[in-house]
Amino acid sequence: MDKFRIKGGKALRGTVAISGAKNSALPAMAAALLTAEPVALHNVPKVRDLITMAKLLACMSATVSVTDLPSSDYVIEAKTLNHAVAPYELVKTMRASILTLGPAVARAGVAHVSLPGGCAIGARPVDLHLKALEQMGAEIATEHGYIEARARRGRLKGAHIVFERITVTGTENILMAATLAEGETILENAAREPEVTDLVALLRKMGAQIEGDGTSTLRIRGVEKLHGAEHTVIPDRIEAGTFLVAGAITGGDLTIKNCAPEHLGAVIAKLEQAGVPMETVNKTTLRVRGAKKLVGSYMTTEEFPGFATDMQAQYMALATQAEGTSAITETIFENRYLHASEMVRMGANISVDGRKAVVRGPARLSGTTVQASDLRASAGLVLAGLVASGETIIERVYHIDRGYEGIVEKLRAVGADIERVHAPSEYAA
Ligand code: UD1
């Protein structure tokens, strides 16, 4: 298993280009199952989760071709969809595999997707996805660890669905399913994340009839067939936010290009509140500099447009360097503070009580060996390593490879002392 070795204390300076959003590319790839014609996607980041999704689509009899110029361009063609089975071996490595269920059952009338199982950041059930599909006339059975969804009379029916709580992939799954259902579907309490809006944009290019994107009520009028399309994935707002914190926490001066500042409102506001000088250079570029003095503040994770839970670990790394008390409340996932105990091992003063964490700073962090527990926790630990004295070793970085394109190369290019260590195979577990 690979590790990262970081020697902290370097101020990051220069320009970083942001890649396409993993969480937009995932549903966009799944959407290709809705049509027999090719769907071409540009700006797909080169990260492990998208390779997993490509393999998954191939298992479901789609042809996936990837061109490497200069960011990844994917062409997905699902001419037939006879064996819509998403196997456990792939699903267990990526919960977002559930995104294939909605489009597959809508197109083929039946689909089998392995149950995702638990993951490090809480139970993360898919009950809301399944309940909504049932409302659309799907018969759902779970047997031998697989979900079988079968549309009565072969086609899903439109329905009025009110999500009990906001779910991002749940909204995306049902949105995709509804595009080919008979009649109208109304989704209330839908997620408003930019990745949902990006999916709507792609589906519209494919011929779907959707209204209400960007709001919490989506109306979809089902059509008989969708066609091929070409689409460029939006920039990754979490990667951009991570680099903003990297610039701020190291006392550097970073220009973040190819990003979408309008998707980063809550992060920018919180960084400014902490005393970080921020500048919107133009519509796709932000500049961040180190604060003269970082100050502690409160932060609550929320659905978009609130502060993203996927930025919570990174914010916590920043909070360890801020003067005074930072109170963090995690409202989206239970058990999403696994990085806190690792930061404490590096010298941070953090106490966690259920969904609340209190960080007292500034703390002098010192490097040690820490374990990454999930994708965003790993990013938080990298940030902590960038300011820690001495050497930080981060183990289990396969988590970060799931979602950050070339993070080592990008950080090195702006002056970080970080390298990937390919560990001998006896450490593999
Ligand atoms: C997506 C993102 C993930 C992000 C999360 C919240 C992708 C691929 N992943 O995950 O990076 O952290 O949104 O912004 O886009 N829930 C249920 N039942 C369900 C579905 C969800 O109880 O059927 C709960 C979850 O356990 C969680 C909350 O709802 O507590 C929100 O989860 P959800 O928005 O569904 O997260 P994901 O779509 O899995």
Coordinates of C-alpha atoms and ligand atoms in Angstrom, one line a residue:
M1 CA 0.0 0.0 0.0
D2 CA 1.4 3.4 -0.9
K3 CA 2.1 6.1 1.6
F4 CA 2.8 9.8 1.4
R5 CA 5.9 11.3 3.1
I6 CA 5.5 15.0 3.8
K7 CA 8.1 17.4 5.3
G8 CA 6.1 20.3 6.6
G9 CA 6.8 24.0 6.9
K10 CA 6.9 25.1 3.2
A11 CA 4.8 28.0 2.1
L12 CA 2.9 27.0 -1.1
R13 CA 3.3 29.5 -4.0
G14 CA 2.2 29.4 -7.6
T15 CA -0.7 28.2 -9.6
V16 CA -2.8 25.1 -9.3
A17 CA -5.2 23.9 -12.0
I18 CA -8.4 22.2 -10.7
S19 CA -9.6 19.0 -12.3
G20 CA -13.1 17.9 -13.2
A21 CA -15.4 17.0 -10.4
K22 CA -15.4 13.3 -9.4
N23 CA -18.9 13.6 -8.0
S24 CA -20.2 15.0 -11.3
A25 CA -18.3 12.6 -13.5
L26 CA -19.7 9.6 -11.6
P27 CA -23.4 10.3 -12.3
A28 CA -22.6 11.5 -15.8
M29 CA -21.0 8.2 -16.6
A30 CA -24.0 6.3 -15.1
A31 CA -26.3 8.4 -17.2
A32 CA -24.8 6.9 -20.4
L33 CA -26.6 3.7 -19.5
L34 CA -29.8 5.5 -20.4
T35 CA -29.1 5.5 -24.1
A36 CA -27.8 3.2 -26.8
E37 CA -25.9 6.1 -28.4
P38 CA -22.5 7.3 -27.4
V39 CA -22.1 9.8 -24.6
A40 CA -18.8 11.8 -24.7
L41 CA -17.6 13.3 -21.5
H42 CA -14.7 15.8 -21.2
N43 CA -12.7 16.9 -18.1
V44 CA -13.2 13.6 -16.4
P45 CA -10.6 13.5 -13.6
K46 CA -8.0 10.7 -13.5
V47 CA -9.0 9.2 -10.2
R48 CA -9.6 5.6 -9.0
D49 CA -13.4 6.0 -8.5
L50 CA -13.9 6.8 -12.2
I51 CA -11.9 3.8 -13.3
T52 CA -14.1 1.7 -11.0
M53 CA -17.2 3.3 -12.6
A54 CA -15.8 2.5 -16.1
K55 CA -15.3 -1.1 -15.1
L56 CA -18.8 -1.3 -13.6
L57 CA -20.3 0.1 -16.8
A58 CA -18.3 -2.5 -18.8
C59 CA -19.7 -5.2 -16.6
M60 CA -23.2 -3.9 -17.5
S61 CA -22.3 -4.4 -21.2
A62 CA -21.4 -0.8 -22.0
T63 CA -18.3 0.0 -24.1
V64 CA -16.1 2.6 -22.4
S65 CA -13.2 4.2 -24.2
V66 CA -10.9 6.7 -22.7
T67 CA -8.7 9.2 -24.5
D68 CA -5.9 10.8 -22.6
L69 CA -5.8 14.4 -24.0
P70 CA -4.8 16.3 -21.7
S71 CA -7.5 15.6 -19.2
S72 CA -9.5 12.4 -19.7
D73 CA -12.2 12.3 -22.3
Y74 CA -14.5 9.3 -21.9
V75 CA -16.8 7.9 -24.6
I76 CA -19.4 5.5 -23.2
E77 CA -21.7 3.5 -25.5
A78 CA -24.2 1.2 -23.9
K79 CA -25.7 -0.3 -27.1
T80 CA -27.4 -3.0 -25.2
L81 CA -28.1 -3.5 -21.6
N82 CA -29.0 -7.1 -21.1
H83 CA -27.0 -8.1 -18.1
A84 CA -27.4 -5.1 -15.9
V85 CA -25.5 -6.5 -12.9
A86 CA -23.2 -4.4 -10.8
P87 CA -21.0 -7.0 -9.0
Y88 CA -20.0 -6.9 -5.3
E89 CA -16.2 -6.8 -6.2
L90 CA -16.6 -3.4 -7.7
V91 CA -19.5 -2.0 -5.6
K92 CA -17.7 -2.7 -2.3
T93 CA -14.9 -0.3 -3.3
M94 CA -17.3 2.5 -4.2
R95 CA -20.7 3.3 -2.8
A96 CA -21.6 5.6 -5.7
S97 CA -22.0 2.4 -7.7
I98 CA -25.6 2.6 -6.6
L99 CA -25.9 5.4 -9.3
T100 CA -26.2 2.6 -11.9
L101 CA -29.4 1.3 -10.4
G102 CA -31.8 4.0 -11.5
P103 CA -30.6 4.3 -15.1
A104 CA -30.3 0.6 -15.6
V105 CA -33.8 -0.3 -14.4
A106 CA -35.2 2.6 -16.3
R107 CA -33.6 1.5 -19.6
A108 CA -33.6 -2.4 -19.3
G109 CA -36.6 -2.9 -17.0
V110 CA -34.5 -4.9 -14.5
A111 CA -31.2 -4.3 -12.8
H112 CA -29.1 -6.1 -10.1
V113 CA -26.7 -4.0 -8.0
S114 CA -24.8 -5.3 -5.1
L115 CA -25.7 -3.7 -1.7
P116 CA -23.0 -1.2 -1.0
G117 CA -22.5 -2.2 2.7
G118 CA -21.2 0.1 5.4
C119 CA -18.3 2.5 5.1
A120 CA -15.9 4.3 7.3
I121 CA -18.1 7.4 7.7
G122 CA -21.2 5.9 9.0
A123 CA -24.0 3.5 7.9
R124 CA -24.9 5.4 4.7
P125 CA -28.0 3.4 3.7
V126 CA -29.7 3.5 0.3
D127 CA -33.2 3.2 1.6
L128 CA -34.3 6.5 0.1
H129 CA -33.2 5.5 -3.4
L130 CA -35.1 2.2 -3.1
K131 CA -38.3 3.7 -1.6
A132 CA -38.4 6.2 -4.5
L133 CA -37.9 3.5 -7.1
E134 CA -40.8 1.5 -5.5
Q135 CA -43.0 4.6 -5.8
M136 CA -42.1 4.6 -9.5
G137 CA -43.5 1.1 -9.8
A138 CA -40.3 -1.0 -9.3
E139 CA -40.4 -4.2 -7.4
I140 CA -37.4 -4.3 -5.1
A141 CA -36.0 -7.5 -3.7
T142 CA -32.7 -7.9 -1.8
E143 CA -31.3 -11.4 -2.0
H144 CA -27.8 -12.8 -1.6
G145 CA -26.5 -9.3 -1.0
Y146 CA -27.9 -7.9 -4.3
I147 CA -30.7 -5.4 -4.9
E148 CA -32.9 -6.6 -7.7
A149 CA -35.1 -3.8 -9.1
R150 CA -37.7 -4.8 -11.7
A151 CA -40.1 -2.4 -13.3
R152 CA -43.7 -3.7 -13.4
R153 CA -44.7 -4.1 -17.1
G154 CA -41.1 -3.3 -18.1
R155 CA -41.3 0.5 -17.6
L156 CA -41.1 2.8 -14.6
K157 CA -44.0 5.2 -14.0
G158 CA -43.8 8.8 -13.0
A159 CA -44.4 9.5 -9.3
H160 CA -44.6 12.3 -6.7
I161 CA -41.6 11.7 -4.5
V162 CA -40.8 13.7 -1.4
F163 CA -37.4 12.8 0.0
E164 CA -37.4 12.4 3.8
R165 CA -34.0 13.9 3.8
I166 CA -31.8 15.5 1.2
T167 CA -29.7 12.9 -0.6
V168 CA -27.3 13.8 -3.4
T169 CA -26.9 10.4 -5.2
G170 CA -30.5 9.6 -4.3
T171 CA -31.6 12.7 -6.2
E172 CA -29.3 11.8 -9.1
N173 CA -30.4 8.2 -9.2
I174 CA -34.1 9.0 -9.3
L175 CA -33.7 11.9 -11.6
M176 CA -32.0 9.6 -14.2
A177 CA -34.7 6.9 -13.7
A178 CA -37.5 9.4 -14.2
T179 CA -36.1 10.6 -17.6
L180 CA -37.3 7.3 -19.2
A181 CA -40.4 6.7 -17.0
E182 CA -43.9 7.0 -18.2
G183 CA -45.4 10.3 -17.3
E184 CA -44.3 13.0 -14.9
T185 CA -42.1 12.7 -11.8
I186 CA -41.9 15.4 -9.2
L187 CA -38.9 15.2 -6.8
E188 CA -39.3 17.3 -3.7
N189 CA -36.6 18.1 -1.1
A190 CA -34.2 17.3 -3.9
A191 CA -30.4 18.0 -3.5
R192 CA -29.3 21.3 -5.0
E193 CA -25.6 20.5 -5.3
P194 CA -23.9 21.8 -8.4
E195 CA -23.2 18.2 -9.4
V196 CA -27.0 17.6 -9.6
T197 CA -27.4 20.7 -11.8
D198 CA -24.5 19.4 -14.0
L199 CA -26.3 16.1 -14.4
V200 CA -29.5 17.9 -15.4
A201 CA -27.5 19.8 -18.0
L202 CA -26.2 16.5 -19.5
L203 CA -29.6 14.8 -19.3
R204 CA -31.1 17.7 -21.2
K205 CA -28.5 17.4 -23.9
M206 CA -29.6 13.8 -24.1
G207 CA -33.2 14.8 -24.7
A208 CA -34.6 14.7 -21.2
Q209 CA -37.3 17.1 -20.1
I210 CA -36.4 18.5 -16.8
E211 CA -37.4 21.7 -14.9
G212 CA -36.4 23.2 -11.6
D213 CA -32.6 22.6 -11.6
G214 CA -30.9 24.5 -8.9
T215 CA -34.1 24.4 -6.7
S216 CA -35.3 21.7 -4.3
T217 CA -38.2 20.7 -6.6
L218 CA -37.4 18.9 -9.9
R219 CA -40.0 18.1 -12.5
I220 CA -39.2 15.4 -15.0
R221 CA -41.4 14.5 -17.9
G222 CA -40.4 11.0 -19.0
V223 CA -39.6 10.4 -22.7
E224 CA -39.5 7.1 -24.7
K225 CA -35.8 7.4 -25.6
L226 CA -32.7 9.4 -25.0
H227 CA -29.9 10.0 -27.4
G228 CA -26.2 10.5 -27.3
A229 CA -24.6 13.8 -26.1
E230 CA -21.3 15.5 -25.4
H231 CA -20.6 17.2 -22.1
T232 CA -17.8 18.9 -20.1
V233 CA -17.8 18.0 -16.4
I234 CA -17.8 21.0 -14.0
P235 CA -14.6 21.7 -11.9
D236 CA -14.2 19.9 -8.6
R237 CA -15.2 22.3 -5.9
I238 CA -13.8 20.1 -3.1
E239 CA -10.4 19.9 -4.7
A240 CA -10.5 23.7 -5.2
G241 CA -11.5 24.1 -1.5
T242 CA -8.7 21.8 -0.4
F243 CA -6.1 23.9 -2.3
L244 CA -7.6 27.1 -0.9
V245 CA -7.0 25.7 2.6
A246 CA -3.5 24.6 1.6
G247 CA -2.5 28.1 0.5
A248 CA -4.0 29.6 3.7
I249 CA -2.6 27.2 6.2
T250 CA 1.0 27.3 4.9
G251 CA 1.1 31.1 4.7
G252 CA 1.5 30.8 1.0
D253 CA 0.1 32.6 -2.1
L254 CA -1.8 30.3 -4.4
T255 CA -3.7 31.0 -7.6
I256 CA -6.4 28.4 -8.1
K257 CA -7.4 28.3 -11.8
N258 CA -10.1 26.3 -13.7
C259 CA -12.4 26.4 -10.7
A260 CA -16.0 27.6 -10.2
P261 CA -16.0 30.3 -7.5
E262 CA -19.8 30.4 -7.5
H263 CA -19.8 26.8 -6.1
L264 CA -17.4 27.8 -3.3
G265 CA -19.4 30.5 -1.6
A266 CA -19.7 28.9 1.8
V267 CA -16.0 27.9 1.9
I268 CA -14.8 31.3 0.8
A269 CA -17.0 32.9 3.5
K270 CA -15.6 30.7 6.2
L271 CA -12.0 31.2 5.1
E272 CA -12.5 35.0 5.1
Q273 CA -14.1 34.7 8.6
A274 CA -11.0 33.0 9.8
G275 CA -8.9 35.9 8.5
V276 CA -7.7 34.4 5.2
P277 CA -7.2 37.0 2.4
M278 CA -9.2 35.8 -0.7
E279 CA -9.6 37.3 -4.1
T280 CA -11.8 36.4 -7.0
V281 CA -9.4 37.0 -9.9
N282 CA -12.0 36.2 -12.6
K283 CA -14.9 33.8 -13.3
T284 CA -12.6 30.7 -13.0
T285 CA -9.7 31.8 -10.8
L286 CA -9.3 32.5 -7.1
R287 CA -6.3 33.7 -5.2
V288 CA -5.6 32.8 -1.6
R289 CA -2.8 34.1 0.7
G290 CA -1.7 33.2 4.2
A291 CA -3.5 35.1 6.9
K292 CA -1.5 37.4 9.2
K293 CA -3.5 35.8 12.0
L294 CA -5.9 32.9 11.6
V295 CA -8.8 33.1 14.0
G296 CA -11.1 30.3 15.3
S297 CA -14.7 30.4 14.4
Y298 CA -17.7 28.1 14.2
M299 CA -18.7 25.9 11.2
T300 CA -21.6 23.6 10.5
T301 CA -21.7 21.3 7.6
E302 CA -24.9 21.6 5.5
E303 CA -26.3 20.6 2.2
F304 CA -25.5 23.0 -0.7
P305 CA -25.3 26.0 -0.7
G306 CA -24.1 25.4 2.9
F307 CA -20.6 24.3 3.9
A308 CA -19.9 20.9 2.3
T309 CA -19.3 18.0 4.6
D310 CA -16.5 17.0 2.1
M311 CA -14.6 20.1 3.3
Q312 CA -15.0 19.4 7.0
A313 CA -11.7 17.6 7.6
Q314 CA -9.8 20.2 5.7
Y315 CA -11.4 23.0 7.7
M316 CA -10.5 21.1 10.9
A317 CA -6.8 21.1 9.7
L318 CA -7.1 24.9 9.3
A319 CA -8.8 25.3 12.7
T320 CA -5.8 23.6 14.4
Q321 CA -3.7 26.6 13.3
A322 CA -6.3 29.3 14.2
E323 CA -6.2 31.3 17.4
G324 CA -9.0 30.6 19.9
T325 CA -11.8 28.1 19.7
S326 CA -13.4 26.6 16.5
A327 CA -16.6 24.8 17.0
I328 CA -17.5 22.3 14.2
T329 CA -20.8 20.6 13.8
E330 CA -21.2 17.7 11.4
T331 CA -24.8 17.4 10.4
I332 CA -24.6 15.2 7.3
F333 CA -22.8 12.0 8.4
E334 CA -22.4 10.4 11.8
N335 CA -18.9 9.2 12.6
R336 CA -17.1 11.6 10.2
Y337 CA -14.3 12.7 12.6
L338 CA -11.9 9.8 12.2
H339 CA -9.2 12.3 11.1
A340 CA -9.6 14.2 14.5
S341 CA -7.8 11.5 16.5
E342 CA -5.0 11.4 14.0
M343 CA -4.6 15.2 14.1
V344 CA -4.5 14.9 17.9
R345 CA -1.6 12.4 17.6
M346 CA 0.1 15.2 15.6
G347 CA -0.4 17.6 18.5
A348 CA -3.7 19.2 17.8
N349 CA -6.1 20.1 20.6
I350 CA -9.5 18.6 19.5
S351 CA -12.3 17.2 21.5
V352 CA -15.1 15.3 19.8
D353 CA -18.5 14.8 21.3
G354 CA -20.9 13.1 18.9
R355 CA -21.5 15.4 16.0
K356 CA -19.6 18.3 17.6
A357 CA -15.9 18.9 17.6
V358 CA -14.1 21.7 19.4
V359 CA -10.7 22.7 18.2
R360 CA -8.4 24.9 20.3
G361 CA -5.5 26.6 18.6
P362 CA -3.1 27.4 17.5
A363 CA -1.3 24.1 18.0
R364 CA 2.2 23.3 17.1
L365 CA 1.8 20.1 15.0
S366 CA 4.6 17.7 14.7
G367 CA 5.0 15.0 12.1
T368 CA 4.3 11.3 12.9
T369 CA 2.7 8.3 11.1
V370 CA -1.0 8.6 10.6
Q371 CA -3.7 6.6 9.0
A372 CA -6.1 7.9 6.3
S373 CA -9.6 6.6 7.0
D374 CA -11.6 8.0 4.1
L375 CA -11.2 10.2 1.1
R376 CA -11.7 13.6 2.7
A377 CA -10.1 12.7 6.0
S378 CA -6.9 11.9 4.0
A379 CA -7.0 15.4 2.5
G380 CA -7.3 16.9 6.0
L381 CA -4.2 14.9 7.1
V382 CA -2.2 16.0 4.1
L383 CA -3.0 19.6 5.1
A384 CA -2.0 19.0 8.7
G385 CA 1.2 17.4 7.4
L386 CA 2.0 20.5 5.3
V387 CA 2.2 22.6 8.5
A388 CA 3.6 20.0 10.9
S389 CA 7.3 20.2 11.8
G390 CA 9.4 17.2 10.7
E391 CA 8.1 14.3 8.7
T392 CA 4.5 13.1 8.4
I393 CA 3.8 9.7 7.0
I394 CA 0.3 9.1 5.8
E395 CA -0.7 5.5 5.4
R396 CA -3.6 4.0 3.3
V397 CA -3.5 6.8 0.7
Y398 CA -5.5 4.7 -1.6
H399 CA -8.4 6.6 -0.1
I400 CA -7.1 9.9 -1.5
D401 CA -6.4 8.3 -4.9
R402 CA -10.1 7.6 -5.1
G403 CA -10.8 11.3 -5.6
Y404 CA -7.8 13.6 -6.0
E405 CA -6.1 13.7 -9.4
G406 CA -2.3 13.9 -9.1
I407 CA -2.4 15.5 -5.6
V408 CA 1.3 14.8 -5.0
E409 CA 2.4 16.3 -8.3
K410 CA 0.1 19.3 -7.9
L411 CA 1.4 20.1 -4.4
R412 CA 5.0 19.6 -5.4
A413 CA 4.6 22.0 -8.3
V414 CA 3.7 24.8 -5.8
G415 CA 6.6 24.0 -3.4
A416 CA 5.4 21.3 -1.1
D417 CA 7.9 18.7 0.1
I418 CA 5.7 15.6 -0.5
E419 CA 6.4 12.3 -2.1
R420 CA 4.6 9.0 -2.7
V421 CA 6.3 6.0 -1.2
H422 CA 5.5 2.7 -2.9
A423 CA 5.5 0.4 0.1
P424 CA 6.7 -3.2 -0.3
S425 CA 3.9 -5.6 -0.9
E426 CA 4.2 -7.4 2.5
Y427 CA 2.5 -4.3 3.9
A428 CA -0.5 -4.8 1.7
A429 CA -3.6 -5.7 3.6
Ligands
UD1_1 C1 -22.7 12.4 -1.8 C2 -21.3 12.6 -2.3 C3 -20.4 12.7 -1.0 C4 -20.9 13.7 -0.1 C5 -22.4 13.5 0.2 C6 -23.0 14.7 1.1 C7 -21.2 11.5 -4.4 C8 -20.7 10.4 -5.2 N1 -20.9 11.5 -3.1 O1 -22.8 11.1 -1.2 O2 -19.0 13.0 -1.5 O3 -20.2 13.6 1.2 O4 -23.1 13.4 -1.0 O5 -22.8 15.9 0.4 O6 -21.7 12.5 -4.9 N2 -29.1 8.8 3.5 C9 -30.0 7.9 4.0 N3 -30.7 7.1 3.1 C10 -30.4 7.1 1.8 C11 -29.5 8.0 1.3 C12 -28.8 8.8 2.2 O7 -30.3 7.9 5.2 O8 -31.0 6.4 1.0 C13 -28.4 9.7 4.5 C14 -26.9 9.4 4.5 O9 -26.6 8.3 5.4 C15 -26.3 10.7 5.0 C16 -27.3 11.7 4.3 O10 -28.5 11.0 4.0 O11 -26.4 10.8 6.4 C17 -26.8 12.4 3.1 O12 -26.2 11.4 2.2 P1 -26.2 11.5 0.6 O13 -26.5 12.9 0.2 O14 -27.0 10.5 0.0 O15 -24.7 11.2 0.3 P2 -24.2 10.4 -0.9 O16 -25.1 10.8 -2.1 O17 -23.9 9.0 -0.6

